[in-house]
Amino acid sequence: MTNATSPDTYKRLLEVKGLQTYFKTDAGIVKAVDGISFTLNKGETLGIVGESGSGKSVTNLSIMRLIPSPPGKIVGGEVLFEGKDILKLSESELRHLRGNDISMIFQDPMTSLNPFLRISTQMIETIRLHKTMSRKEALAKSIEMLKLVGIPAAEERIHSYPHQFSGGMRQRVMIAMALSCEAKILIADEPTTALDVTIQAQILELIQELSKKLDTAVILITHDLGVVAGMCDTVCVMYAGKIVEKAKTDDLYAKPSHPYTFGLIQSVPRLDKAHDGKLFSIEGQPPNVIDLPPCCPFHPRCHKAMDICRTKYPPTKDLGNGHEVSCWLFIDEKEHSHE
Amino acid sequence: MSKTTEKRPLLEVVDLKQHFPIESGFIIRRQIGAVRAVDGISFTVNEGETLGIVGESGCGKSTTVRSIAQLYKPTSGSVIFDGIDLVNAPREQMLDARKNIQMIFQDPYASLDPRMTVRTIIAEPLEIYRTRGMLDPSVTKDVIERRVEELMERVGLNKAFKNRYPHEFSGGQRQRIGIARALALNPKIILADEPVSALDVSIQSQILNLLHDLQKELGLTYVFIAHDLAVIEYISTRVAVMYLGKIMELSRSSDLYKNPLHPYTKALLSAAPIPDPVIERKRQRIILTGDVPSPNKERFGCYFYDRCPYKMEKCKTNIPPMKRIDENHEVACWLYE
């Protein structure tokens, strides 16, 4: 989809094409991710924004093939990493890919480290799993990584247990671990949600700086539109398992086209703008993704909903410069009859 | 502060300290230190206004409101509500005054009992005060029943759902249940402890609007805690910035954002991301180094000393007092001496 617009000088690192991940539950089939496509170029930072349940995390777990199966299953699509389809790799090839090529930072630094093991043990284990190194070399490498992420007195602190670190420090350790094998893609799943603003600023700065230094492409999953504005080159907005809008960050904020994106940007109170009276708000609740009808999932909350929105899912329309939107508002009459 | 508005102060907190003991020893417990969660803060909340408290985790925001609600027994200081010192008042009098102080909690999943129906949850404050005989005798079961329905409608819930359980509702709806419960006793002041931080962006604005409307209609006074500066700015009349159990700056909301004085406030404001890529890229960030230090030790200098980019010799050994800069703005920093 983005082929036409992405310049050839960029190397396409990751291509997701029509990815579908469904979960089978007693209540019905949950289409957590339903046919999404995007491209990640080398050195690029891609933001995925959406509310809880919109499928952001499942998208990235699918890329890493970490979907628990059953109940989850990737039922369709392709995830091409440097041209190879990740979905067709064997277990051992996958193990090589995870950590070496794509690594992940999770949301909660409190629960993603093992509380029983020293930081050193956990970091050495990670490094030695992926690289042929002696324990000593791995330890040296770990200390070097901890220094890189700005942990003071790394030589001593590496022998501490996770509980001896603060939240921000633990997240730094997670980043150090994720980057220790020089992965080409770093997936950061809400890396700062559990942290305070001043620490958040530190961590985001760090991710940005390191991704430049090590030439790592970043997929940043977040619900915070402010974080996206500062960090990302391209943004995908997800709603109920689908990408409803995708654009360069500047375009998205300057000209949010999908009513959902518009509402989302409008409903955040802003520090830099005076306000009077009420906030804009999107009425209603996010939909239940179990057995969604094949219409636009946003129509019950949309203030511009038309008849066609209630019956059919809109096709994706390119507004130019890689700005894509899935909304009937942008499809004119002639195309209607085509669809 | 009462000079600035015609309204009278409803709540006055004077030099409130809340220390939690750290104990050691197996059989003979002895105190070896204290977590100084709130370490001497004073402020007033006027009738009808919203005082926002902002700060990072561990700065004592939540402890402050819990001490105000007398959920903890404060170590020292007083909390004067409507002329009654809640800390030292006899229990009956305190309970009677506390009818007017209600809380909304952060986590709508943890703050509602999963085994109670919505009806019982919302009616619980009324039932408790009724069985204690502290409500008007005209409040009967039927009156409570009608009150529950009225409250549900008021916060935007269908009253037909009153026999459902919390798990049948989404996060935003649960927060509405929590708000209805807080309103049940017709309180004068609501202490809202991060009421929107667990919610999604689109739901967050719904709840903020609801709180805004309720304040207008019912003349409520809020003490509103959040770590999100934009939310605080939106909802508050005045804002207190807390750090390590101390108030660093207290100002009218609009002044604080236009003209932050304390180095910590400046850093906090510059760290908050703004959802606009053009502005965001141009912005100069003040990135603080290090983490919030442990609140366990007693401090003799400025509480922000360790992380302050402008620290001076004087700050190390002298605690800066609250200094009034103009009638709506106070700051505790030696830079403004």
XYZ file of C-alpha atoms in Angstrom:
676
model
C 0.000 0.000 0.000
C 2.742 2.400 0.889
C 4.956 1.147 -1.919
C 4.272 4.120 -4.119
C 5.200 6.693 -1.527
C 8.136 5.305 0.395
C 11.353 6.518 -1.221
C 13.622 3.842 -2.611
C 16.589 5.097 -0.628
C 14.981 3.613 2.467
C 15.287 -0.057 2.884
C 12.102 -1.738 3.839
C 12.900 -3.628 7.003
C 9.553 -4.976 8.015
C 6.412 -5.329 5.995
C 3.134 -6.381 7.499
C 0.546 -7.344 4.928
C -3.064 -8.057 5.807
C -2.238 -9.505 9.198
C -5.175 -11.173 10.943
C -5.000 -12.511 14.465
C -8.126 -14.034 15.932
C -8.849 -15.405 19.365
C -11.372 -18.131 19.880
C -13.386 -17.600 23.040
C -16.549 -19.131 24.438
C -18.427 -15.980 23.520
C -17.320 -16.027 19.899
C -14.367 -15.139 17.734
C -12.448 -12.049 18.761
C -10.901 -10.411 15.747
C -8.192 -8.669 17.736
C -6.249 -7.746 14.630
C -8.172 -7.820 11.406
C -6.262 -7.267 8.223
C -3.723 -4.582 8.929
C -0.789 -3.589 6.750
C 2.140 -1.288 7.320
C 5.792 -0.922 6.461
C 8.693 -0.116 8.714
C 11.777 1.327 7.094
C 15.309 1.218 8.349
C 15.958 3.731 11.089
C 12.334 4.810 11.155
C 10.180 5.249 14.244
C 6.638 4.084 13.740
C 3.937 4.861 16.256
C 0.881 2.715 16.788
C -1.824 4.563 18.689
C -5.102 3.257 19.951
C -7.160 2.646 23.042
C -7.114 -0.500 25.107
C -8.502 -3.396 23.145
C -7.767 -1.842 19.775
C -5.220 -4.528 18.928
C -1.968 -2.592 19.274
C -0.253 -5.107 21.480
C -1.618 -8.131 19.644
C -0.166 -6.703 16.426
C 3.262 -6.665 17.918
C 2.965 -9.976 19.657
C 1.972 -11.379 16.274
C 5.081 -9.919 14.677
C 7.152 -11.690 17.314
C 4.944 -14.801 17.014
C 4.262 -14.627 20.722
C 0.516 -15.108 20.498
C -0.539 -17.853 22.898
C -2.119 -20.556 20.793
C -4.747 -21.687 21.606
C -6.806 -19.503 22.029
C -5.045 -17.126 19.633
C -4.215 -17.809 16.040
C -2.698 -15.831 13.223
C -5.188 -16.718 10.528
C -3.951 -14.677 7.631
C -1.454 -12.256 6.207
C 2.287 -12.004 5.961
C 4.953 -10.451 8.143
C 8.047 -9.969 6.031
C 11.265 -9.253 7.835
C 13.926 -8.425 5.265
C 11.847 -10.344 2.764
C 11.410 -13.481 4.885
C 7.952 -14.376 6.155
C 8.164 -14.603 9.933
C 4.889 -16.486 10.053
C 6.471 -19.403 8.207
C 9.630 -19.736 10.302
C 10.344 -22.805 12.418
C 10.725 -22.611 16.181
C 14.518 -22.551 16.067
C 14.635 -19.922 13.349
C 12.213 -17.890 15.412
C 14.398 -18.125 18.473
C 17.226 -16.756 16.410
C 15.079 -13.918 15.149
C 13.775 -12.869 18.545
C 16.358 -10.834 20.339
C 18.857 -10.893 17.510
C 16.777 -9.126 14.913
C 13.678 -7.947 16.708
C 13.529 -7.292 20.411
C 10.878 -5.977 22.672
C 10.451 -3.722 25.691
C 7.347 -4.405 27.691
C 5.067 -1.997 29.434
C 5.574 -2.986 32.991
C 9.163 -2.928 34.180
C 8.008 -4.298 37.526
C 6.815 -7.611 36.175
C 9.002 -8.242 33.175
C 12.165 -8.872 35.173
C 12.548 -12.000 37.264
C 12.556 -10.885 40.911
C 14.600 -13.894 42.038
C 17.567 -13.345 39.781
C 20.237 -10.685 39.830
C 20.243 -8.226 36.937
C 23.631 -9.640 35.918
C 22.282 -13.196 35.671
C 19.342 -12.079 33.569
C 21.415 -9.957 31.228
C 24.150 -12.541 30.766
C 21.549 -15.186 30.037
C 20.005 -13.024 27.340
C 23.285 -12.205 25.697
C 24.660 -15.731 25.784
C 21.460 -17.092 24.316
C 22.042 -15.061 21.206
C 25.771 -14.568 20.958
C 28.683 -16.934 21.432
C 30.385 -15.277 24.361
C 31.923 -16.417 27.600
C 30.266 -15.399 30.842
C 33.008 -12.852 31.420
C 32.591 -11.240 28.038
C 28.841 -11.230 28.439
C 29.186 -9.548 31.818
C 31.451 -6.902 30.343
C 28.954 -6.378 27.547
C 26.108 -6.074 30.063
C 27.985 -3.476 32.060
C 28.693 -1.568 28.885
C 24.985 -1.628 27.980
C 23.940 -0.469 31.448
C 26.373 2.420 31.155
C 24.937 3.233 27.749
C 21.445 3.523 29.168
C 22.732 5.753 31.937
C 22.808 3.615 35.052
C 25.331 5.094 37.467
C 27.916 2.769 39.032
C 26.917 0.025 36.602
C 29.744 -2.303 37.727
C 28.263 -2.566 41.203
C 24.604 -2.159 40.422
C 24.573 -4.995 37.914
C 24.735 -7.422 40.818
C 21.581 -5.996 42.403
C 18.164 -7.556 42.302
C 15.327 -5.894 40.369
C 13.582 -4.691 43.544
C 16.627 -2.611 44.394
C 16.011 -0.494 41.295
C 13.369 2.173 40.853
C 10.772 1.956 38.081
C 12.706 4.189 35.727
C 15.918 2.289 36.379
C 14.207 -1.034 35.738
C 12.901 0.264 32.445
C 16.465 1.277 31.580
C 17.600 -2.244 32.375
C 14.889 -3.590 30.070
C 16.070 -1.294 27.302
C 19.675 -2.307 27.883
C 18.659 -5.961 27.639
C 16.602 -5.394 24.521
C 19.426 -3.593 22.790
C 22.248 -5.816 23.996
C 22.024 -8.078 20.959
C 21.987 -5.205 18.499
C 18.531 -5.927 17.206
C 17.459 -4.168 14.046
C 13.942 -3.533 15.270
C 12.970 -2.519 18.756
C 9.325 -2.936 19.649
C 8.445 -0.776 22.614
C 5.020 -1.675 23.982
C 3.911 1.308 26.081
C 7.426 1.708 27.480
C 6.620 4.720 29.625
C 3.040 4.170 30.710
C 4.039 2.995 34.160
C 6.477 5.862 34.679
C 6.314 9.456 35.831
C 6.542 12.339 33.380
C 10.080 13.379 34.226
C 11.261 9.774 34.005
C 9.176 9.299 30.857
C 11.032 12.181 29.252
C 14.358 10.562 30.169
C 13.379 7.165 28.783
C 11.962 8.545 25.532
C 15.061 10.651 25.026
C 17.124 7.526 25.618
C 15.201 5.394 23.132
C 15.464 8.134 20.545
C 19.164 8.647 21.087
C 20.022 4.951 21.066
C 17.943 4.200 18.023
C 19.916 6.847 16.165
C 23.240 5.648 17.493
C 22.617 1.971 16.763
C 20.460 2.609 13.683
C 17.559 0.657 15.130
C 14.068 0.984 13.767
C 11.482 1.438 16.496
C 7.839 0.493 16.720
C 6.359 2.498 19.541
C 3.005 1.397 20.863
C 1.249 3.944 22.996
C -2.047 5.543 23.835
C -0.406 8.905 24.501
C -0.718 11.231 21.547
C 1.860 13.569 23.029
C 4.521 10.884 23.095
C 3.815 10.019 19.463
C 4.087 13.647 18.388
C 7.574 13.944 19.760
C 8.988 10.571 18.797
C 7.541 9.127 15.631
C 8.003 9.642 11.908
C 4.871 7.779 10.915
C 1.752 6.975 12.896
C -0.895 4.281 12.551
C -4.151 4.834 14.421
C -5.890 1.620 15.352
C -9.514 1.085 16.252
C -11.165 -2.287 16.887
C -8.434 -4.299 15.217
C -8.072 -2.177 12.114
C -5.811 0.664 11.089
C -8.207 3.517 10.458
C -5.631 6.130 9.559
C -1.962 6.108 8.702
C 0.139 9.164 7.947
C 3.345 11.037 8.516
C 3.202 12.452 12.032
C 3.011 16.069 10.911
C 0.196 15.363 8.460
C -1.765 13.403 11.009
C -1.768 16.188 13.572
C -2.213 18.961 11.035
C -5.000 17.238 9.160
C -6.568 14.386 11.120
C -8.997 12.908 8.622
C -10.750 9.988 10.242
C -13.413 11.195 12.683
C -11.889 8.936 15.329
C -8.417 10.424 14.972
C -9.935 13.888 14.998
C -11.891 13.128 18.161
C -8.889 11.562 19.824
C -6.694 14.581 19.198
C -9.439 16.994 20.233
C -10.348 15.202 23.431
C -6.939 15.523 25.072
C -6.632 18.597 27.263
C -3.610 20.596 26.148
C -1.126 22.546 28.179
C -0.230 25.007 25.485
C -3.745 26.080 24.612
C -6.189 28.116 26.583
C -9.469 26.369 27.179
C -12.900 27.352 28.162
C -15.805 25.141 28.948
C -15.965 21.569 27.928
C -13.608 19.165 26.329
C -14.505 17.570 23.059
C -15.470 14.025 23.754
C -16.203 10.936 21.743
C -19.448 9.580 23.098
C -20.041 5.958 23.901
C -17.721 3.052 24.508
C -15.202 1.274 22.333
C -16.980 -1.663 20.683
C -16.885 -5.206 21.853
C -14.709 -6.925 19.278
C -16.498 -10.245 19.569
C -18.335 -11.028 16.328
C -18.138 -7.516 14.916
C -20.467 -6.971 12.005
C -18.726 -6.155 8.696
C -19.470 -2.427 8.977
C -17.357 0.463 10.172
C -16.807 -0.344 13.874
C -16.672 3.341 14.744
C -20.096 4.274 13.343
C -22.042 4.136 16.646
C -19.728 6.800 18.093
C -19.167 8.796 14.926
C -20.775 12.202 14.597
C -20.584 12.012 10.815
C -21.979 8.506 10.363
C -23.905 7.862 7.139
C -26.117 4.989 6.049
C -23.362 3.167 4.233
C -21.174 3.185 7.370
C -23.674 0.868 9.033
C -23.518 -1.756 6.367
C -20.027 -1.934 4.879
C -16.459 -1.462 5.982
C -14.894 1.449 4.055
C -11.988 0.818 1.681
C -8.690 2.556 2.275
C -8.235 5.823 0.465
C -4.868 7.428 -0.197
C -4.975 11.167 0.374
C -1.453 11.675 -0.913
C 1.987 11.645 0.741
C 1.283 8.282 2.313
C -1.715 9.592 4.196
C -4.232 6.771 4.174
C -7.628 6.732 5.740
C -10.416 4.162 5.959
C -13.598 6.163 6.035
C -16.608 6.535 3.763
C -16.362 10.320 4.023
C -13.459 10.262 1.620
C -15.010 7.937 -0.922
C -17.047 9.859 -3.491
C -20.275 8.751 -5.099
C -18.709 7.123 -8.143
C -16.460 4.967 -6.040
C -19.402 4.047 -3.842
C -21.064 2.187 -6.658
C -17.768 0.507 -7.488
C -17.308 -0.885 -4.039
C -5.464 33.358 50.001
C -8.983 34.157 51.070
C -8.329 37.712 49.894
C -8.079 36.603 46.292
C -11.595 35.254 46.093
C -14.727 36.292 47.869
C -15.424 32.687 48.668
C -14.690 31.385 52.094
C -12.185 28.630 52.727
C -13.913 25.289 53.118
C -10.917 23.187 53.927
C -7.743 24.273 55.601
C -4.706 22.073 55.954
C -2.121 23.378 58.395
C 1.381 21.934 58.561
C 0.137 18.422 57.930
C 2.655 15.645 58.451
C 2.038 12.006 57.757
C 4.908 9.719 58.635
C 4.698 5.961 58.405
C 6.926 4.069 60.811
C 9.484 1.592 59.538
C 9.788 -1.185 62.071
C 12.340 -3.859 62.622
C 12.800 -6.786 64.997
C 10.973 -10.084 65.214
C 9.383 -10.207 68.643
C 10.194 -6.811 70.002
C 9.239 -4.433 67.228
C 10.979 -1.138 67.346
C 10.826 1.820 65.078
C 13.992 2.367 63.112
C 12.836 5.176 60.902
C 9.906 6.695 59.106
C 8.678 7.172 55.585
C 7.984 10.868 55.457
C 5.177 10.648 52.943
C 3.821 14.099 53.707
C 6.228 16.336 55.505
C 4.592 19.549 56.550
C 2.213 21.021 54.012
C -0.312 23.815 54.340
C -2.974 24.999 51.954
C -6.565 26.178 51.824
C -9.327 25.078 49.502
C -12.044 27.618 48.891
C -15.659 26.739 48.423
C -16.531 25.897 44.831
C -12.999 25.749 43.500
C -10.822 22.890 42.371
C -7.424 22.490 43.900
C -5.229 20.320 41.723
C -2.350 18.427 43.271
C 0.271 17.306 40.823
C 3.516 15.428 41.311
C 5.319 12.227 40.557
C 4.564 8.905 42.186
C 5.715 8.796 45.764
C 5.467 12.556 46.271
C 2.647 12.172 48.769
C -0.363 13.285 46.717
C -2.517 10.327 47.636
C -1.365 10.320 51.236
C -2.387 13.956 51.481
C -5.988 13.318 50.476
C -6.197 10.190 52.573
C -5.012 12.133 55.589
C -7.597 14.794 54.838
C -10.293 12.114 54.731
C -8.953 10.788 58.058
C -8.221 7.394 56.577
C -4.858 7.775 58.270
C -4.279 9.416 61.585
C -1.961 12.334 60.734
C 1.353 12.461 62.612
C 0.912 16.154 63.284
C -0.835 19.192 61.935
C -4.500 19.835 61.487
C -7.194 19.467 58.877
C -9.911 22.036 59.431
C -13.106 21.374 57.548
C -15.923 23.866 57.960
C -14.490 25.070 61.247
C -13.977 21.611 62.732
C -10.487 20.224 63.254
C -10.979 16.665 62.018
C -7.737 15.417 63.551
C -8.597 16.320 67.112
C -12.382 16.335 67.055
C -14.286 13.619 68.938
C -15.086 10.627 66.740
C -18.802 11.280 66.426
C -18.222 14.842 65.345
C -15.528 13.783 62.920
C -17.795 11.164 61.341
C -20.575 13.685 61.018
C -18.282 16.179 59.292
C -16.854 13.470 57.088
C -20.246 12.898 55.520
C -19.344 15.950 53.513
C -15.992 14.609 52.374
C -16.093 11.819 49.811
C -13.475 10.159 47.663
C -13.216 8.933 44.090
C -10.464 6.412 43.549
C -8.055 5.766 40.753
C -8.674 2.191 39.830
C -12.297 1.548 38.869
C -11.565 -2.178 38.900
C -10.246 -2.369 42.435
C -12.438 0.220 44.109
C -15.754 -1.565 43.575
C -16.555 -4.765 45.433
C -17.096 -7.415 42.746
C -19.694 -9.206 44.863
C -21.966 -6.209 45.342
C -24.512 -4.999 42.846
C -24.381 -1.441 41.598
C -27.379 -0.655 43.760
C -25.695 -1.837 46.949
C -22.472 -0.078 46.059
C -24.097 3.290 45.518
C -26.420 2.914 48.498
C -23.677 1.788 50.878
C -22.637 5.233 52.188
C -26.304 6.026 52.828
C -26.912 2.711 54.549
C -23.876 3.121 56.769
C -24.919 6.546 57.985
C -28.526 5.437 58.303
C -27.733 2.497 60.562
C -25.578 4.785 62.659
C -28.610 7.039 62.993
C -26.732 9.967 61.527
C -29.106 10.648 58.670
C -32.392 12.414 58.712
C -35.082 9.935 59.924
C -37.100 10.659 56.782
C -34.504 8.725 54.775
C -36.114 5.328 54.431
C -35.279 2.333 52.248
C -37.552 3.724 49.553
C -35.901 7.110 49.654
C -32.501 5.456 49.282
C -33.789 3.380 46.388
C -34.972 6.484 44.582
C -31.745 8.299 45.388
C -29.743 5.466 43.826
C -31.748 5.683 40.619
C -31.460 9.435 40.517
C -27.693 9.236 41.019
C -27.282 6.639 38.302
C -29.135 8.817 35.835
C -27.141 11.833 36.902
C -23.778 10.201 36.156
C -24.993 8.815 32.847
C -25.841 5.222 33.709
C -29.048 3.506 32.794
C -30.973 2.897 36.011
C -32.162 -0.431 34.641
C -28.637 -1.709 35.309
C -28.861 -1.276 39.055
C -28.939 -4.961 39.826
C -25.870 -5.738 37.748
C -22.405 -6.408 39.068
C -19.287 -4.293 38.417
C -17.719 -6.828 36.053
C -20.527 -6.213 33.594
C -19.386 -2.625 33.083
C -16.469 -1.073 31.220
C -13.773 1.006 32.926
C -15.460 4.321 32.182
C -18.843 3.088 33.396
C -17.280 1.751 36.573
C -15.722 5.112 37.231
C -19.223 6.568 36.858
C -20.438 4.126 39.522
C -17.618 5.324 41.770
C -18.666 8.912 41.190
C -22.302 8.120 41.959
C -21.222 6.497 45.228
C -19.197 9.563 46.137
C -22.212 11.787 45.480
C -24.645 9.661 47.493
C -24.341 11.620 50.727
C -24.490 15.008 49.020
C -20.952 15.929 50.034
C -19.501 19.413 49.914
C -16.049 18.354 48.901
C -14.845 15.488 46.750
C -11.329 14.191 46.963
C -10.548 12.665 43.582
C -7.426 10.537 43.583
C -6.337 10.167 39.935
C -9.888 9.494 38.759
C -9.048 9.424 35.062
C -5.548 8.034 34.815
C -6.687 4.433 34.406
C -9.044 5.326 31.567
C -8.659 5.509 27.804
C -8.272 8.899 26.166
C -11.774 9.043 24.710
C -13.335 7.941 28.005
C -11.122 10.267 30.016
C -12.655 13.344 28.425
C -16.168 12.026 29.107
C -15.393 11.661 32.801
C -13.663 15.055 33.005
C -16.713 16.674 31.422
C -18.991 14.862 33.857
C -16.972 16.077 36.843
C -17.007 19.585 35.404
C -20.805 19.540 35.009
C -21.377 18.102 38.466
C -19.278 20.824 40.014
C -21.321 23.516 38.303
C -24.687 21.980 39.152
C -24.054 20.903 42.696
C -21.559 23.569 43.710
C -18.981 20.958 44.623
C -15.449 21.641 45.734
C -12.772 19.313 44.433
C -9.316 18.325 45.500
C -8.122 16.672 42.345
C -4.984 14.590 42.068
C -3.356 13.696 38.795
C 0.073 13.177 37.425
C -1.011 14.395 34.003
C -0.317 18.112 33.879
C -2.705 18.812 31.036
C -5.584 17.216 32.929
C -4.734 19.198 36.055
C -4.571 22.423 34.111
C -7.924 21.742 32.527
C -9.807 20.981 35.722
C -8.137 23.133 38.396
C -8.619 26.643 39.672
C -5.383 26.483 41.633
C -2.572 23.948 41.482
C -0.178 22.686 44.132
C 3.003 21.041 42.875
C 4.301 18.442 45.301
C 7.692 16.839 45.575
C 8.823 14.418 48.279
C 6.011 15.318 50.625
C 6.406 19.083 50.322
C 4.571 21.684 48.296
C 7.042 23.346 45.946
C 4.728 25.795 44.265
C 1.117 26.824 44.707
C -0.493 29.061 42.183
C -3.519 29.860 40.135
C -3.672 27.303 37.368
C -3.241 29.710 34.467
C -0.286 31.499 36.118
C 1.493 28.272 36.870
C 1.506 27.215 33.259
C 2.412 30.601 31.860
C 4.972 31.454 34.456
C 6.328 28.502 36.405
C 8.824 29.624 39.034
C 10.168 26.589 40.801
C 12.843 24.647 38.885
C 10.911 21.450 39.527
C 7.698 22.865 38.075
C 9.646 24.034 35.039
C 11.110 20.585 34.512
C 7.754 18.917 35.030
C 6.059 21.175 32.502
C 8.784 20.766 29.943
C 8.689 16.991 30.305
C 4.979 16.727 29.581
C 4.527 15.837 25.944
C 2.264 18.053 23.838
C 0.231 16.371 21.113
C 1.543 18.534 18.288
C 4.627 17.422 16.398
C 5.637 20.914 15.270
C 5.679 22.382 18.779
C 7.019 19.193 20.267
C 10.146 19.193 18.113
C 10.956 22.829 18.785
C 10.565 22.547 22.507
C 13.492 22.834 24.857
C 13.321 20.083 27.430
C 14.748 20.357 30.876
C 15.581 16.744 31.542
C 16.108 16.048 35.199
C 18.770 13.563 36.048
C 18.225 10.769 38.499
C 15.163 9.522 40.297
C 13.114 10.800 43.160
C 15.173 10.131 46.289
C 13.902 7.998 49.139
C 11.495 9.781 51.465
C 12.860 7.883 54.461
C 15.463 10.298 55.701
C 14.999 13.582 57.377
C 16.035 16.510 55.228
C 17.577 19.747 56.386
C 17.901 21.443 53.036
C 15.670 21.925 50.026
C 13.879 18.686 49.219
C 14.633 19.108 45.543
C 18.359 19.717 46.129
C 19.621 16.413 44.659
C 18.030 16.917 41.259
C 17.941 20.687 40.952
C 19.865 22.208 38.040
C 20.180 25.558 39.859
C 21.230 24.349 43.289
C 23.227 26.700 45.485
C 25.229 26.255 48.661
C 22.388 27.742 50.668
C 19.896 25.130 49.457
C 21.817 22.272 51.001
C 21.293 23.301 54.573
C 18.242 25.558 54.586
C 14.696 24.522 53.837
C 13.143 27.273 51.719
C 9.879 28.609 53.175
C 6.780 29.277 51.062
C 7.246 32.740 49.664
C 4.410 34.754 48.189
C 5.417 36.201 44.833
C 2.113 37.826 44.051
C -1.366 37.348 45.387
C -1.988 34.140 43.485
C 1.440 32.638 43.423
C 3.580 31.083 46.119
C 6.846 29.230 45.721
C 9.309 27.486 48.033
C 12.701 28.176 46.477
C 15.740 30.190 47.467
C 16.061 31.569 43.937
C 13.234 33.955 44.734
C 14.615 35.371 47.916
